[in-house]
XYZ file of C-alpha atoms in Angstrom:
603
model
C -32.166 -6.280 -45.116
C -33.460 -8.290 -47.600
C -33.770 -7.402 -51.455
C -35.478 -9.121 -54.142
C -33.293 -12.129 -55.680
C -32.103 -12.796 -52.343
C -33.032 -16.186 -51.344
C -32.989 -16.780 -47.281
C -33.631 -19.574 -45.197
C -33.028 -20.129 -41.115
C -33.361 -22.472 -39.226
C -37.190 -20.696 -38.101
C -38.399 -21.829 -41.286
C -37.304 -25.446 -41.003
C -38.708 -26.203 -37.831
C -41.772 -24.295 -38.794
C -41.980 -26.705 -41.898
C -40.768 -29.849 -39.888
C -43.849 -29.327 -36.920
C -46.329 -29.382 -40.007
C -44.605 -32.593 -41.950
C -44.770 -34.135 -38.509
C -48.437 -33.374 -37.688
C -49.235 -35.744 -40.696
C -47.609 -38.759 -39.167
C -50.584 -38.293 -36.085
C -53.677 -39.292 -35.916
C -56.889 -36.719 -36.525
C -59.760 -35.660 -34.944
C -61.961 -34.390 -38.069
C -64.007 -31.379 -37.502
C -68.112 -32.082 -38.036
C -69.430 -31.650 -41.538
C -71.148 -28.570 -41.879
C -74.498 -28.541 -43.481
C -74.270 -26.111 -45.547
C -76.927 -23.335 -46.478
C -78.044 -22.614 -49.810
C -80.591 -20.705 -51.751
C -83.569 -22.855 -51.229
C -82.283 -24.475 -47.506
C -82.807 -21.407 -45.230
C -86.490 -22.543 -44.404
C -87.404 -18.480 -44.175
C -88.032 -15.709 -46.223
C -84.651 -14.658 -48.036
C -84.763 -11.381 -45.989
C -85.606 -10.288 -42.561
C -89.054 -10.043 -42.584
C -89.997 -7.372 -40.484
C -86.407 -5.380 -40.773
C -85.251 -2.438 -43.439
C -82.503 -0.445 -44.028
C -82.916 3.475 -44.406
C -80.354 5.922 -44.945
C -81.773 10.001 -44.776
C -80.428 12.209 -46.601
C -77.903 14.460 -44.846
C -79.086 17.546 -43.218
C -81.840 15.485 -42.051
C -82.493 15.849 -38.265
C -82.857 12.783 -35.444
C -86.063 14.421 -34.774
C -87.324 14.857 -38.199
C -85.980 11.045 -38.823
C -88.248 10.076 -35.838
C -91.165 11.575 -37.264
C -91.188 10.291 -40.686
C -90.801 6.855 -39.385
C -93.539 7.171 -36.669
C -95.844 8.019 -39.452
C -95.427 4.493 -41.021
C -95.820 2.678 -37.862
C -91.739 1.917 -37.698
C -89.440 2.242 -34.859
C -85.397 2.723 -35.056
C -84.379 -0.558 -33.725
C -80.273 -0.184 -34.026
C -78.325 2.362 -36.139
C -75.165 2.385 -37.884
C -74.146 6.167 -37.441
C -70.782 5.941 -39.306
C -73.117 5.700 -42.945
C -76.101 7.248 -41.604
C -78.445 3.911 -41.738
C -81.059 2.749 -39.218
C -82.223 -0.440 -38.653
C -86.138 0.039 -38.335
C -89.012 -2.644 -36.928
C -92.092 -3.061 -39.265
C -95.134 -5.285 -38.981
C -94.206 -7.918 -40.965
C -97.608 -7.696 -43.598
C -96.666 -4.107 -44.178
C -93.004 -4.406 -44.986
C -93.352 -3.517 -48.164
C -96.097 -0.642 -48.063
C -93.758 0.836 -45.850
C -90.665 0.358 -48.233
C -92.676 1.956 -51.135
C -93.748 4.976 -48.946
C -90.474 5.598 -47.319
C -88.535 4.948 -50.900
C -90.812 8.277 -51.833
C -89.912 10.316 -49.362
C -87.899 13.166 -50.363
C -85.874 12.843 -47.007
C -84.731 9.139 -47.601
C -81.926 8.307 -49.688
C -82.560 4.749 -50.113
C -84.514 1.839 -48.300
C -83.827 -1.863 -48.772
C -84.586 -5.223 -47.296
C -82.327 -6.358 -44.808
C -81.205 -9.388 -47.022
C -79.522 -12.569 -45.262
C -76.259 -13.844 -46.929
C -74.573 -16.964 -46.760
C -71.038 -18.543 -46.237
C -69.151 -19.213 -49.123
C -67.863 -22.938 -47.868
C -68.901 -26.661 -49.276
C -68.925 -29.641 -47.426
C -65.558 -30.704 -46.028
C -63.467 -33.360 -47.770
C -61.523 -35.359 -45.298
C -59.344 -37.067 -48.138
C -56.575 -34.623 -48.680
C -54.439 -33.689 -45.618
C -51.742 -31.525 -46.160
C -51.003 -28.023 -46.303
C -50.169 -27.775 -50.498
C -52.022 -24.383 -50.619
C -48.352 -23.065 -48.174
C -46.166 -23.607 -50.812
C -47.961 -23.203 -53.918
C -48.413 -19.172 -52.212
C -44.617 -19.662 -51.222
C -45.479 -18.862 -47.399
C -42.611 -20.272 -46.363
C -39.955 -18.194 -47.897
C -41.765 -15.055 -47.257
C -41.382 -15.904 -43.764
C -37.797 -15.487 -43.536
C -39.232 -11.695 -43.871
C -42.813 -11.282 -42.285
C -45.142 -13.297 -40.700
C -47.473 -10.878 -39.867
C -47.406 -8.628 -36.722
C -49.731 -8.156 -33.650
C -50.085 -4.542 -35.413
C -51.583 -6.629 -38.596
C -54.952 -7.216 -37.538
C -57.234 -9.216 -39.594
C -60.649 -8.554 -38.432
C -62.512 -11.911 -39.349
C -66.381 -11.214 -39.923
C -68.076 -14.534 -39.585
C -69.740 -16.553 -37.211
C -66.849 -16.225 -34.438
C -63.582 -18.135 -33.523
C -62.839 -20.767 -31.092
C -61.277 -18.746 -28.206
C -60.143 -22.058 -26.325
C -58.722 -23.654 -29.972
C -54.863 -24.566 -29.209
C -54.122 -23.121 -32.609
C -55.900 -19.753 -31.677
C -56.204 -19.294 -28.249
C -53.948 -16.027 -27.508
C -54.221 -14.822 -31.109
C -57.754 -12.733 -30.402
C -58.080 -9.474 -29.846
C -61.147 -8.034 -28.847
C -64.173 -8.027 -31.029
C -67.955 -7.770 -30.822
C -70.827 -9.719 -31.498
C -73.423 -7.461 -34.173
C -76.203 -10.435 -33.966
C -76.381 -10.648 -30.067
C -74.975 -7.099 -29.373
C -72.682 -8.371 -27.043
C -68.731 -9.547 -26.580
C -69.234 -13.314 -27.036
C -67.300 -13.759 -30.242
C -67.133 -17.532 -29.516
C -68.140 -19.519 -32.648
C -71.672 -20.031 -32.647
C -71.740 -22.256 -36.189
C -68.257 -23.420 -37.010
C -67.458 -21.686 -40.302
C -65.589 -18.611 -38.750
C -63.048 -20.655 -36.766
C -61.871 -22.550 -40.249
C -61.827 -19.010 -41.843
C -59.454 -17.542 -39.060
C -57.091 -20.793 -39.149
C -56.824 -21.038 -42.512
C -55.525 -17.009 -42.451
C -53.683 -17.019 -39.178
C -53.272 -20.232 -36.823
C -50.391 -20.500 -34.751
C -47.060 -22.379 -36.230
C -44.048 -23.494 -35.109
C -46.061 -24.966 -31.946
C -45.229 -28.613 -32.813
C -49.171 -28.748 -33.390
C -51.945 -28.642 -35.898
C -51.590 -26.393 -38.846
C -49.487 -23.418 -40.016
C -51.975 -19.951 -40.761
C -50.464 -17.846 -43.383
C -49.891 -14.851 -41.209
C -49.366 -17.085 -38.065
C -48.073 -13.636 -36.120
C -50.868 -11.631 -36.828
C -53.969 -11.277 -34.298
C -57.598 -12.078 -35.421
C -60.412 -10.003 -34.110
C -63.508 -12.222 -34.604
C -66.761 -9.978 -35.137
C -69.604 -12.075 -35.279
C -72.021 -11.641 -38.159
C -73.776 -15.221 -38.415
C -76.055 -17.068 -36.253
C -76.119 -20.292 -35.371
C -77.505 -21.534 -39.114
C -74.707 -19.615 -40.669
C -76.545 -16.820 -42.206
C -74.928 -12.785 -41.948
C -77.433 -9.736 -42.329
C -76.240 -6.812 -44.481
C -76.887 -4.682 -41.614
C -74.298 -6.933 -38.903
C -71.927 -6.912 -42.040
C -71.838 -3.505 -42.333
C -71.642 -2.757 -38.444
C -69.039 -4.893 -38.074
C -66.930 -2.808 -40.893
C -67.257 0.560 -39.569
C -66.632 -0.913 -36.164
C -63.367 -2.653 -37.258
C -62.331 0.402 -39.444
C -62.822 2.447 -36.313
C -60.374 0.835 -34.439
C -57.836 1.136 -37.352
C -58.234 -2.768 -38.306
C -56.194 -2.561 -41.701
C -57.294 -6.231 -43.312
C -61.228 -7.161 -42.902
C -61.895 -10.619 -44.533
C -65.862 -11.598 -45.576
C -66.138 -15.219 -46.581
C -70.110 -14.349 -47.583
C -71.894 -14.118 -50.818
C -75.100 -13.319 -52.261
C -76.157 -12.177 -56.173
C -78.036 -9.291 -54.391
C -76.278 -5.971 -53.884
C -76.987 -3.289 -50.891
C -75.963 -0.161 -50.940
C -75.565 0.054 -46.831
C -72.735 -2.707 -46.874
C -71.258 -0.945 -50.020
C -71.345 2.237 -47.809
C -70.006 0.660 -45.056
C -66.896 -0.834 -47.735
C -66.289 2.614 -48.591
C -66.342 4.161 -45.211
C -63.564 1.496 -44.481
C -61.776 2.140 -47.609
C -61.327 5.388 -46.674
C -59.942 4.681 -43.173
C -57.517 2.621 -45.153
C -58.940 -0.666 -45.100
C -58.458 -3.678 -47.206
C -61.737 -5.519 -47.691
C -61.396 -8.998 -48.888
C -64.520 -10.972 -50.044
C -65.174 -14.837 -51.741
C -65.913 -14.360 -54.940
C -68.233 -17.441 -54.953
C -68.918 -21.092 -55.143
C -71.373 -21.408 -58.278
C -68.440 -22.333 -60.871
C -70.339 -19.016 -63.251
C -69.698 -15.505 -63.516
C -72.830 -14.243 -62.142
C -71.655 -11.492 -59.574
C -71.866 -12.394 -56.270
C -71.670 -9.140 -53.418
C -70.020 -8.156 -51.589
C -67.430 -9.222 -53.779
C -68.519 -7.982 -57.250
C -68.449 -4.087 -55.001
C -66.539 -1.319 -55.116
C -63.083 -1.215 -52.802
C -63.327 -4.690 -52.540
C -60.778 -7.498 -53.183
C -62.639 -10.335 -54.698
C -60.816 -13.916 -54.475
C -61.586 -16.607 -56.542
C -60.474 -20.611 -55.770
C -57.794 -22.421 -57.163
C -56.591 -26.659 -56.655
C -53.742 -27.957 -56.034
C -53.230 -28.351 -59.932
C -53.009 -24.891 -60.174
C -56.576 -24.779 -62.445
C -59.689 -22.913 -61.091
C -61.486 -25.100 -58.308
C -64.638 -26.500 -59.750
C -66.377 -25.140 -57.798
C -65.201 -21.137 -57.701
C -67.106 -18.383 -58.795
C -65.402 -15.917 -61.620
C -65.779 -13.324 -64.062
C -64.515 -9.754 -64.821
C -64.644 -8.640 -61.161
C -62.317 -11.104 -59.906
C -59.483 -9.346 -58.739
C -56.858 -12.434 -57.524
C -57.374 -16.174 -56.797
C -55.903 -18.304 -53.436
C -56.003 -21.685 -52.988
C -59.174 -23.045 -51.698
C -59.834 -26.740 -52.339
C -58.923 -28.902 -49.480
C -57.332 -26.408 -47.334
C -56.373 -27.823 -43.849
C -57.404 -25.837 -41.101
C -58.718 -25.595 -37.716
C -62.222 -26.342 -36.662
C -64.738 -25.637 -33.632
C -63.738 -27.946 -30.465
C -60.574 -27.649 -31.302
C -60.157 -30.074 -34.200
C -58.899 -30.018 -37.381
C -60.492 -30.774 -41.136
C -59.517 -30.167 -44.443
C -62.219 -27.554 -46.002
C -63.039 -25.775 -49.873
C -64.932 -22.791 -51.388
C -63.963 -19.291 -52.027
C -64.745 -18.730 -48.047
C -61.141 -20.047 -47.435
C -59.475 -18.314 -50.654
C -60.351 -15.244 -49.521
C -58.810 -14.958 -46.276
C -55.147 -17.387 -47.354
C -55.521 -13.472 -49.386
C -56.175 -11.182 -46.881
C -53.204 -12.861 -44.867
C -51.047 -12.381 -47.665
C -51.993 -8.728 -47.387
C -51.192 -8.844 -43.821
C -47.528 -10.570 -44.493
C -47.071 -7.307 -46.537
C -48.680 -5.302 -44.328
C -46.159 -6.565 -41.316
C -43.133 -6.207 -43.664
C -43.722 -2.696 -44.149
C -46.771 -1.011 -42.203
C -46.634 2.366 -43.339
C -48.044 1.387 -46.786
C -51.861 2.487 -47.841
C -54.488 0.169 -48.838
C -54.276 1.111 -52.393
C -50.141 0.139 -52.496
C -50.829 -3.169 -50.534
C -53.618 -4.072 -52.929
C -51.290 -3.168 -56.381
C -48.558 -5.115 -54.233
C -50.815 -8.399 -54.403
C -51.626 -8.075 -57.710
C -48.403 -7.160 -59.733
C -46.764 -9.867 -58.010
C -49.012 -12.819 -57.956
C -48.595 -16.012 -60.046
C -50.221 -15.554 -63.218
C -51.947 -18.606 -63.983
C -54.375 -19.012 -66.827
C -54.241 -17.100 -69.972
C -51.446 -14.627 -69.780
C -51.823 -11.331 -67.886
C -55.561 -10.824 -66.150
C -58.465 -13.039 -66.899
C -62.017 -13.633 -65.740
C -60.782 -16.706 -63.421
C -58.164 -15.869 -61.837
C -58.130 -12.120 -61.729
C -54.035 -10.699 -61.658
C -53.145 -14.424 -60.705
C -52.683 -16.228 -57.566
C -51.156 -15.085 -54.454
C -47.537 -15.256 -54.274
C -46.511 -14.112 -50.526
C -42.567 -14.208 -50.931
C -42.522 -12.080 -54.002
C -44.950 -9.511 -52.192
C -42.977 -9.004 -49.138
C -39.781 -8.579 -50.786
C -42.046 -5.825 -52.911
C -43.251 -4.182 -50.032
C -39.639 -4.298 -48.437
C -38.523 -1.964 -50.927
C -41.966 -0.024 -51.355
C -41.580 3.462 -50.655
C -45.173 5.512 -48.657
C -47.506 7.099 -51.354
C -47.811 10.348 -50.389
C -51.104 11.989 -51.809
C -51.744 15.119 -52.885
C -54.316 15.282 -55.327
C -57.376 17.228 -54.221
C -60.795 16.082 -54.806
C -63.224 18.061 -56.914
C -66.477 18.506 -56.194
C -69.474 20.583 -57.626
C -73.403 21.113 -57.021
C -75.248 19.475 -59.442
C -78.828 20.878 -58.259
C -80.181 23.466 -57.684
C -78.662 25.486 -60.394
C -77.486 28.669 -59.714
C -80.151 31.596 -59.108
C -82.720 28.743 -58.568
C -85.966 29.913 -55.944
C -86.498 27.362 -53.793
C -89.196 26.939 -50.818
C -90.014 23.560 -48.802
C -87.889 21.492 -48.710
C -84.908 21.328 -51.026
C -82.746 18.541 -52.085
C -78.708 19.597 -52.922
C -77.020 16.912 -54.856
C -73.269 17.476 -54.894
C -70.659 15.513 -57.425
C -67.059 14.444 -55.482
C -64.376 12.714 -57.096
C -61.212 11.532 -56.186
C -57.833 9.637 -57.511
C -57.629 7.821 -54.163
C -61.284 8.294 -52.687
C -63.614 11.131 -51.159
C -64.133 10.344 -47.251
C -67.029 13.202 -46.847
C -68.417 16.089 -48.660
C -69.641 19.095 -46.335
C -72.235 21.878 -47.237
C -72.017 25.381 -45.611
C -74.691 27.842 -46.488
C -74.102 31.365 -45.928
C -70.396 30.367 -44.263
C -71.829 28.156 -42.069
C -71.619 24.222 -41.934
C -74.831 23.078 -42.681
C -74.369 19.070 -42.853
C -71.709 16.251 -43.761
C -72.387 13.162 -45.816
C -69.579 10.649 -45.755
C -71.734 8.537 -48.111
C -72.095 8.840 -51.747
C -73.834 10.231 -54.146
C -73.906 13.078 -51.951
C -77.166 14.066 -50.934
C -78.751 17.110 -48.469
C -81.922 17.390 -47.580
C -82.132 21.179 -46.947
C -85.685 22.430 -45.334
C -85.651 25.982 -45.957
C -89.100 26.838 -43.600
C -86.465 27.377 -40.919
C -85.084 29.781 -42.854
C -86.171 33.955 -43.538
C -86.846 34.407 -47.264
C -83.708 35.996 -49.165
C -80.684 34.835 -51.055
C -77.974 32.256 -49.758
C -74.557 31.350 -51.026
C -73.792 27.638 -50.921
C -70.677 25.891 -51.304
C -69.269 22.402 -50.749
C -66.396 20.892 -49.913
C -64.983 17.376 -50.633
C -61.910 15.678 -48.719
C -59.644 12.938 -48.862
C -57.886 10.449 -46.582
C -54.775 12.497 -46.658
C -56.666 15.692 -45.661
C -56.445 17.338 -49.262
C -60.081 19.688 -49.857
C -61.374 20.432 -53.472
C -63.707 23.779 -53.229
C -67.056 23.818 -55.383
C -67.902 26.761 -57.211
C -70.532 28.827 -55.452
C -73.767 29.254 -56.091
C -76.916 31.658 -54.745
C -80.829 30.094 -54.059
C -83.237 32.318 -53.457
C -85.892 30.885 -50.540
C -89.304 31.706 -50.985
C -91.791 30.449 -48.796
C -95.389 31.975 -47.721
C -95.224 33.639 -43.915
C -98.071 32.308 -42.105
C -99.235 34.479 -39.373
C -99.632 33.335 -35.999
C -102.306 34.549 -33.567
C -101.057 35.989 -30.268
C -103.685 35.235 -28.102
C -103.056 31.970 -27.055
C -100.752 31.956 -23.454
C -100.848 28.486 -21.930
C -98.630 25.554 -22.625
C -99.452 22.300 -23.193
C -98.916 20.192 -20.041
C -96.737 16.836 -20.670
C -96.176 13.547 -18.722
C -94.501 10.315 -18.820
C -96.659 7.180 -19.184
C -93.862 4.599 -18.795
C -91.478 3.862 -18.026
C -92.042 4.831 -14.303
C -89.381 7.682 -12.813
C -86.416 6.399 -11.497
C -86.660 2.872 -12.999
C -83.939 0.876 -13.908
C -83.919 0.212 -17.066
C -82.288 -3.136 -19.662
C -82.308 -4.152 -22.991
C -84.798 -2.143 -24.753
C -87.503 0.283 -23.363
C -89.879 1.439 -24.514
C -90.559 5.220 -23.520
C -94.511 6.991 -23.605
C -94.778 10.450 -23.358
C -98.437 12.011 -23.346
C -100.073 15.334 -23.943
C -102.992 18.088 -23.860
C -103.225 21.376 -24.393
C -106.077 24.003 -23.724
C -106.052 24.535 -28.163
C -104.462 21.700 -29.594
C -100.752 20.234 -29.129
C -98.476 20.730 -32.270
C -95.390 18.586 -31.241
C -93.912 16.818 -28.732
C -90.019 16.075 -28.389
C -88.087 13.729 -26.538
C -84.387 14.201 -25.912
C -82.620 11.643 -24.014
C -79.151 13.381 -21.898
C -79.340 16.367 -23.960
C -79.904 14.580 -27.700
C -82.918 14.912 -29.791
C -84.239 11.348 -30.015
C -87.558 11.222 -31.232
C -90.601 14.014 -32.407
C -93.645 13.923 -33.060
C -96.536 16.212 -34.922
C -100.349 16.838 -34.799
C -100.586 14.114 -32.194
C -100.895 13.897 -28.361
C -98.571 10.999 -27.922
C -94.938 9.734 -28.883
C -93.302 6.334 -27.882
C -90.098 5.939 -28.059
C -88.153 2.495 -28.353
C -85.116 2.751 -26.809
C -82.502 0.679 -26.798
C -79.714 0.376 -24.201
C -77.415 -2.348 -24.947
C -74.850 -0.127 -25.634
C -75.908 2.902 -23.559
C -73.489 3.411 -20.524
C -73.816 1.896 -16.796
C -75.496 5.000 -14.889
C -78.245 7.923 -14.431
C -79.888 9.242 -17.714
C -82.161 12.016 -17.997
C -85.126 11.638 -20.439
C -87.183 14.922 -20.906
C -90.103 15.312 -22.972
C -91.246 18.906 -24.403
C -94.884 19.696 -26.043
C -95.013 22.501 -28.170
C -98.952 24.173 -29.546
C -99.349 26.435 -32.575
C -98.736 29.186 -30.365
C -95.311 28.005 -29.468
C -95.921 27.586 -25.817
C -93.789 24.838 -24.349
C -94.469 22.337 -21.599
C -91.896 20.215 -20.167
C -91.519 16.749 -18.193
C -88.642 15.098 -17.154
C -87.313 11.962 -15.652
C -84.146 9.799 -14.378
C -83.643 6.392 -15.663
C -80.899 3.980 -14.660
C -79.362 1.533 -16.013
């Protein structure tokens, strides 16, 4: 066991140090300078130009979702069902016609442009090659106590990792590509493979360089393309993906002064899962915010030089949480070379490995303990106690393993509150109704749920919490509603209850009309086998006139459609399962006849 004031050393650490003293004595092969993008180097429109990011309101059905994009000329084109967020196609000219009309709609919770944001790197300096930024964070005496574990993940979101790199190759775990939608994770710019060395190469190999948590596994999720640009909406898949699969560090060398709410969303969702997000605070030596760093449940890490000042070039300011070395950090590079790199994009991560030293030292620790571990016992540097540049101080990773040694679980049991904010009790409502609920929690609220009249009427696992409740499905009378708010730990604060009255005018129906509307497929043809994306025509007539028409792909609701004869559908199947899958489609008249079609597609 090992206690704080002990001071250990074996023989481990020696040879670990000796294989990196020796690697200086060799000769290099320097990675390629990156160009690297800025503000007025992208050559395109800051956003993608025919992309936006909408979030409905909970309670708000596929079908419903379907139709109120149809009726702006947008399709879903990918989804991020974790936060409730589609990706949805636009003609480019109409972009932002669309964005007003859909920001309007009482259904929507928020649309925004699906912004591209850049790495947080300069060009590399080839000067300086050692590893200072090691023992300035004390790596090697924390060592002697963790060096991460396979169970540490750190879930690099970047541009991928060199797979074949002899400082990396057997350190992967499986990840996903969110720009191609496929499993090549291999690095498709050369930024993420410096990020993942400088957090976890391989030591004690008698090669190249020494990551910080060198026993820890990466799992590269690429977010970039091949000019080095991230989308909010790959960022933000990649998070709930990673926080799915329990990944408890997630590092995001990226950075851009404007804010969106889906990756914040997508933070939180993470957060809640217990995930430590770690972002670069920035490479514009100011303290104008840069996100995702400047968010919420985010660890923002500024730069610091071997002289122990602020790196020239670092971003700061009051969200700053901690600073890392990240001037002329040696690490490996795509091809499997080495260079000596700087900017907050290599601070960050040096970080997040620190958190996964601690992490590995004692696992059963929550993000919010790891996080205070990190701060309370990094260097302070600066003017005494927190400042603007370097946050709580720098990293120190010996003093916070030997703190999370000793660290005991935090057990929580502090229920969240929560409380309807609209309507107000004994409210009449018709149409459709908007319930706003308030949750709050000491650790964080992972979803509120609504029941009305005792029975679960929707989730939202997003804040502010927000239901879009159409009450023409319901009979007129009085309803009790109620919410609910949880935690991580699986405490539940009650809201008071309230009653709404519904009140809507009965329209009468007339009886007379028997025959259903008669519905066909128009593509793709039965039985076809199907890749990619598809797109899916249903058409329709009826002897009066057809109301709706519905399309449910294996059972789900996918798409609807009102007042018009025809509905495509844009499917896509990258992810959709090797096999048979039955599409039906069902037109409804005023009359409520139904007439139904289906088909078998494989893929």
């Amino acid at each position: 066991m090992f206690k704080q004031g002990q001071h250990v050393v074996r023989a481990g650490t020696f040879a670990i140090l000796a294989g990196i003293f020796c690697l200086f004595l060799t000769s290099w092969s320097w990675g390629e300078n990156l160009a690297v993008p800025g503000p007025f180097s992208m050559g395109h429109s800051p956003f993608v130009e025919d992309e936006l990011l909408v979030q409905p309101k909970a309670g708000v059905s596929e079908a419903k979702s379907s139709q109120i994009l149809s009726e702006q000329g947008a399709t879903e084109f990918d989804e991020i069902p974790q936060i409730r967020v589609k990706v949805i196609k636009v003609p480019a000219h109409a972009l932002e016609k669309v964005k007003v009309a859909l920001a309007h709609n009482p259904h929507i919770n928020y649309v925004e442009n699906n912004y591209f944001i850049e790495p947080m790197l300069i060009p590399n300096d080839p000067s300086f090659t050692s590893e200072w930024h090691l023992v300035k964070i004390s790596a090697p005496q924390a060592w002697d106590v963790s060096r991460g574990s396979a169970g540490a993940t750190i879930a690099i979101l970047d541009s991928g990792v060199d797979p074949a790199h002899p400082d990396l190759a057997g350190k992967l775990v499986g990840g996903y590509n969110f720009r191609a939608n496929n499993t090549d994770t291999h690095d498709v710019y050369g930024h993420g493979t410096k990020v993942a060395g400088s957090a976890a190469a391989i030591a004690n190999n008698g090669i190249g360089v020494a990551g910080v948590a060198w026993e820890s596994t990466i799992m590269p999720l690429v977010v970039a393309d091949s000019t080095g640009y991230a989308t909010w909406s790959a960022l933000a898949s990649a998070t709930t993906w990673a926080a799915d699969r329990g990944v408890r560090v997630l590092n995001m060398s990226f950075g851009s002064p404007t804010g969106s709410s889906t990756l914040q969303n997508a933070i939180n969702y993470a957060w809640n899962k217990g995930a430590l997000i770690f972002a670069a605070a920035g490479n514009s030596a100011n303290s104008t915010p840069n996100f995702p760093a400047s968010g919420q449940n985010v660890v923002a890490v500024s730069a610091t030089a071997s002289t122990d000042s602020l790196a020239s070039f670092s971003s700061y300011g009051s969200w700053v949480d901690i600073s890392a070395p990240g001037a002329s950090i040696l690490t490996t590079t795509n091809g499997g070379s080495y260079g000596s790199v700087s900017g907050t994009s290599f601070s960050s991560p040096i970080a997040a490995a620190v958190a996964a030293l601690v992490i590995g030292t004692n696992p059963s620790l929550t993000n919010v303990q790891v996080e205070q571990i990190l701060k309370e016992n990094a260097d302070d540097l600066g003017t005494s106690g927190f400042d603007q540049y370097f946050g709580y101080g720098r990293v120190n990773a010996y003093k916070s393993v030997l703190a999370a040694f000793d660290a005991q679980p935090l057990v929580d049991t502090t229920a969240p509150t929560a409380s309807i904010v609209t309507p107000s009790t004994g409210a009449t409502v018709s149409g459709t109704t908007t319930v706003n609920v308030s949750a709050s929690d000491n650790v964080g609220v992972t979803k509120v749920q609504l029941y009305i009249n005792g029975g679960l009427f929707a989730t939202d696992t997003t804040g502010p919490y927000s239901f879009s409740w159409d009450t023409s499905t319901y009979s007129n009378g009085t309803y009790d509603i109620v919410a609910y708010a949880y935690d991580a730990a699986g405490n539940v604060g009650q809201s008071s209850h309230i009653s709404a009255s519904v009140s809507n005018a009965i329209v009468s129906l007339s009886p007379s009309d028997t025959t259903p509307p008669t519905v066909s497929f128009v593509s793709p043809a039965a039985s076809s086998t199907i890749d990619k994306k598809v797109t899916i025509t249903a058409s329709a007539t009826d002897n009066v006139g057809v109301a709706k028409i519905e399309l449910y792909i294996d059972g789900a609701l996918k798409s609807s459609i009102s007042g018009s004869m025809s509905l495509t559908y844009n499917w896509n199947t990258l992810k959709v399962s090797q096999g048979a899958h039955t599409v039906v489609a069902k037109a409804y008249d005023a009359a409520n006849n139904v007439g139904t079609t289906m088909t078998t597609l494989y893929k």
